[in-house]
C-alpha atoms as an extended CHARMM CRD file, in Angstrom:
* protein
*
        94  EXT
         1         1  MET       CA            -20.4660000000        8.9770000000       10.5000000000  PROA      1               0.0000000000
         2         2  GLN       CA            -20.7000000000        7.3320000000        7.0890000000  PROA      2               0.0000000000
         3         3  GLU       CA            -20.1990000000       10.7040000000        5.4130000000  PROA      3               0.0000000000
         4         4  ALA       CA            -17.0550000000       11.3470000000        7.4520000000  PROA      4               0.0000000000
         5         5  ILE       CA            -15.6630000000        7.9400000000        6.5650000000  PROA      5               0.0000000000
         6         6  LYS       CA            -16.5210000000        8.3070000000        2.8790000000  PROA      6               0.0000000000
         7         7  ALA       CA            -15.0460000000       11.8180000000        2.7270000000  PROA      7               0.0000000000
         8         8  SER       CA            -11.8490000000       10.6490000000        4.3820000000  PROA      8               0.0000000000
         9         9  THR       CA            -11.3460000000        7.4690000000        2.3810000000  PROA      9               0.0000000000
        10        10  ALA       CA            -12.0100000000        9.3130000000       -0.8900000000  PROA      10              0.0000000000
        11        11  LYS       CA             -8.7100000000       11.1430000000       -0.3800000000  PROA      11              0.0000000000
        12        12  PHE       CA             -6.7640000000        7.8970000000       -0.7960000000  PROA      12              0.0000000000
        13        13  THR       CA             -6.3670000000        5.3290000000       -3.5470000000  PROA      13              0.0000000000
        14        14  ALA       CA             -7.5370000000        1.8200000000       -2.7820000000  PROA      14              0.0000000000
        15        15  GLU       CA             -3.9380000000        0.6920000000       -2.4820000000  PROA      15              0.0000000000
        16        16  GLU       CA             -3.1700000000        3.5210000000       -0.0470000000  PROA      16              0.0000000000
        17        17  LEU       CA             -6.1220000000        2.4950000000        2.1290000000  PROA      17              0.0000000000
        18        18  ILE       CA             -4.1390000000       -0.6460000000        2.8590000000  PROA      18              0.0000000000
        19        19  THR       CA             -0.5590000000        0.6340000000        2.8190000000  PROA      19              0.0000000000
        20        20  LYS       CA             -1.2710000000        3.8850000000        4.7030000000  PROA      20              0.0000000000
        21        21  ARG       CA             -3.7850000000        2.4950000000        7.1710000000  PROA      21              0.0000000000
        22        22  GLU       CA             -2.5840000000        4.6560000000       10.0740000000  PROA      22              0.0000000000
        23        23  MET       CA             -2.8250000000        7.8330000000        8.0000000000  PROA      23              0.0000000000
        24        24  VAL       CA             -6.3370000000        6.8690000000        6.8680000000  PROA      24              0.0000000000
        25        25  ARG       CA             -7.3180000000        6.1240000000       10.4600000000  PROA      25              0.0000000000
        26        26  ASP       CA             -6.0290000000        9.5040000000       11.6340000000  PROA      26              0.0000000000
        27        27  GLU       CA             -7.9160000000       11.2970000000        8.8390000000  PROA      27              0.0000000000
        28        28  ILE       CA            -11.1900000000        9.5200000000        9.6730000000  PROA      28              0.0000000000
        29        29  LYS       CA            -10.6980000000       10.1480000000       13.3880000000  PROA      29              0.0000000000
        30        30  ALA       CA            -10.1610000000       13.8740000000       12.7530000000  PROA      30              0.0000000000
        31        31  GLN       CA            -13.2930000000       14.0640000000       10.5790000000  PROA      31              0.0000000000
        32        32  LEU       CA            -15.3580000000       12.2500000000       13.2110000000  PROA      32              0.0000000000
        33        33  LYS       CA            -14.0920000000       14.5320000000       15.9810000000  PROA      33              0.0000000000
        34        34  VAL       CA            -15.1600000000       17.6230000000       14.0500000000  PROA      34              0.0000000000
        35        35  ARG       CA            -18.5570000000       16.2580000000       13.0560000000  PROA      35              0.0000000000
        36        36  LEU       CA            -19.4560000000       14.7810000000       16.4440000000  PROA      36              0.0000000000
        37        37  LYS       CA            -18.1840000000       17.6580000000       18.6020000000  PROA      37              0.0000000000
        38        38  ASP       CA            -21.4550000000       19.5910000000       18.1600000000  PROA      38              0.0000000000
        39        39  ARG       CA            -23.3340000000       16.5920000000       19.5610000000  PROA      39              0.0000000000
        40        40  ASN       CA            -21.0760000000       16.4940000000       22.6190000000  PROA      40              0.0000000000
        41        41  ILE       CA            -19.5440000000       13.2030000000       21.5450000000  PROA      41              0.0000000000
        42        42  LEU       CA            -15.8210000000       12.8590000000       22.1380000000  PROA      42              0.0000000000
        43        43  VAL       CA            -13.9290000000       10.5250000000       19.8290000000  PROA      43              0.0000000000
        44        44  ASP       CA            -11.0820000000        9.1070000000       21.8600000000  PROA      44              0.0000000000
        45        45  GLU       CA             -9.9520000000        6.3350000000       19.5400000000  PROA      45              0.0000000000
        46        46  PHE       CA            -10.8350000000        4.9490000000       16.1430000000  PROA      46              0.0000000000
        47        47  ASN       CA             -9.6060000000        1.6930000000       14.6240000000  PROA      47              0.0000000000
        48        48  ILE       CA             -9.8400000000        0.2680000000       11.1360000000  PROA      48              0.0000000000
        49        49  VAL       CA            -10.3760000000       -3.4590000000       11.2990000000  PROA      49              0.0000000000
        50        50  ASN       CA            -10.6620000000       -4.3870000000        7.6410000000  PROA      50              0.0000000000
        51        51  PHE       CA            -11.2620000000       -2.9900000000        4.1850000000  PROA      51              0.0000000000
        52        52  GLU       CA            -13.2980000000       -5.1460000000        1.8450000000  PROA      52              0.0000000000
        53        53  PHE       CA            -12.7130000000       -4.8590000000       -1.8890000000  PROA      53              0.0000000000
        54        54  SER       CA            -14.2510000000       -6.6650000000       -4.8250000000  PROA      54              0.0000000000
        55        55  LYS       CA            -12.7310000000       -9.9400000000       -6.0130000000  PROA      55              0.0000000000
        56        56  ASN       CA            -11.6730000000       -8.2450000000       -9.2640000000  PROA      56              0.0000000000
        57        57  PHE       CA             -9.7960000000       -5.5580000000       -7.3630000000  PROA      57              0.0000000000
        58        58  ASN       CA             -8.1160000000       -8.0890000000       -5.0800000000  PROA      58              0.0000000000
        59        59  ASP       CA             -7.1120000000      -10.1470000000       -8.1300000000  PROA      59              0.0000000000
        60        60  ALA       CA             -5.6840000000       -7.0390000000       -9.8010000000  PROA      60              0.0000000000
        61        61  ILE       CA             -3.6210000000       -6.1790000000       -6.7180000000  PROA      61              0.0000000000
        62        62  GLU       CA             -2.3300000000       -9.7440000000       -6.5240000000  PROA      62              0.0000000000
        63        63  ALA       CA             -1.4110000000       -9.7030000000      -10.2280000000  PROA      63              0.0000000000
        64        64  LYS       CA              0.4180000000       -6.3950000000       -9.7810000000  PROA      64              0.0000000000
        65        65  VAL       CA              2.4280000000       -7.6900000000       -6.8340000000  PROA      65              0.0000000000
        66        66  THR       CA              3.2690000000      -10.8890000000       -8.7170000000  PROA      66              0.0000000000
        67        67  ALA       CA              4.4200000000       -8.9040000000      -11.7620000000  PROA      67              0.0000000000
        68        68  GLU       CA              6.5880000000       -6.6530000000       -9.5830000000  PROA      68              0.0000000000
        69        69  GLN       CA              8.1800000000       -9.6820000000       -7.9100000000  PROA      69              0.0000000000
        70        70  GLN       CA              8.8670000000      -11.3310000000      -11.2730000000  PROA      70              0.0000000000
        71        71  ALA       CA             10.4230000000       -8.1300000000      -12.6130000000  PROA      71              0.0000000000
        72        72  LEU       CA             12.6530000000       -7.8790000000       -9.5530000000  PROA      72              0.0000000000
        73        73  ALA       CA             13.7020000000      -11.5230000000       -9.9000000000  PROA      73              0.0000000000
        74        74  ALA       CA             14.5280000000      -10.9730000000      -13.5910000000  PROA      74              0.0000000000
        75        75  LYS       CA             16.5680000000       -7.8720000000      -12.7320000000  PROA      75              0.0000000000
        76        76  ASN       CA             18.4960000000       -9.7710000000      -10.0540000000  PROA      76              0.0000000000
        77        77  LYS       CA             19.1840000000      -12.6370000000      -12.4540000000  PROA      77              0.0000000000
        78        78  LEU       CA             20.4300000000      -10.2060000000      -15.1080000000  PROA      78              0.0000000000
        79        79  GLU       CA             22.7550000000       -8.5610000000      -12.5890000000  PROA      79              0.0000000000
        80        80  GLN       CA             24.0650000000      -11.9770000000      -11.5560000000  PROA      80              0.0000000000
        81        81  ILE       CA             24.7410000000      -12.9520000000      -15.1970000000  PROA      81              0.0000000000
        82        82  LYS       CA             26.4890000000       -9.6280000000      -15.7680000000  PROA      82              0.0000000000
        83        83  PHE       CA             28.6220000000      -10.1040000000      -12.6570000000  PROA      83              0.0000000000
        84        84  GLU       CA             29.6120000000      -13.6400000000      -13.6880000000  PROA      84              0.0000000000
        85        85  ALA       CA             30.5130000000      -12.4190000000      -17.1850000000  PROA      85              0.0000000000
        86        86  ASP       CA             32.6770000000       -9.6580000000      -15.7110000000  PROA      86              0.0000000000
        87        87  GLN       CA             34.4030000000      -12.2470000000      -13.5080000000  PROA      87              0.0000000000
        88        88  LYS       CA             35.1730000000      -14.4600000000      -16.5130000000  PROA      88              0.0000000000
        89        89  ILE       CA             36.5810000000      -11.4830000000      -18.4110000000  PROA      89              0.0000000000
        90        90  ALA       CA             38.7680000000      -10.5620000000      -15.4350000000  PROA      90              0.0000000000
        91        91  GLU       CA             39.9950000000      -14.1660000000      -15.1220000000  PROA      91              0.0000000000
        92        92  ALA       CA             40.7730000000      -14.3310000000      -18.8450000000  PROA      92              0.0000000000
        93        93  ARG       CA             42.8560000000      -11.1680000000      -18.6030000000  PROA      93              0.0000000000
        94        94  GLY       CA             44.7560000000      -12.7370000000      -15.7710000000  PROA      94              0.0000000000
């Protein structure tokens, strides 16, 4: 079973293991069905409860998300400033 899980999870990035959990689950379930069929074991359902990553990896993911949020906030602020400037120009033209 460990081999099936390792083979399946190796097809995904660490980020995808979290964001594409259902796809990962389906891949693992399919691998288990194939490998356990010869032993007359039927896999009816398979659930992923939790993935555990190192603290460094978790910190890196958190930093990435924070950076993306800050970039989005900066973009929104720039668009707002641009909009306000366009409004002032339109008002000045009358």
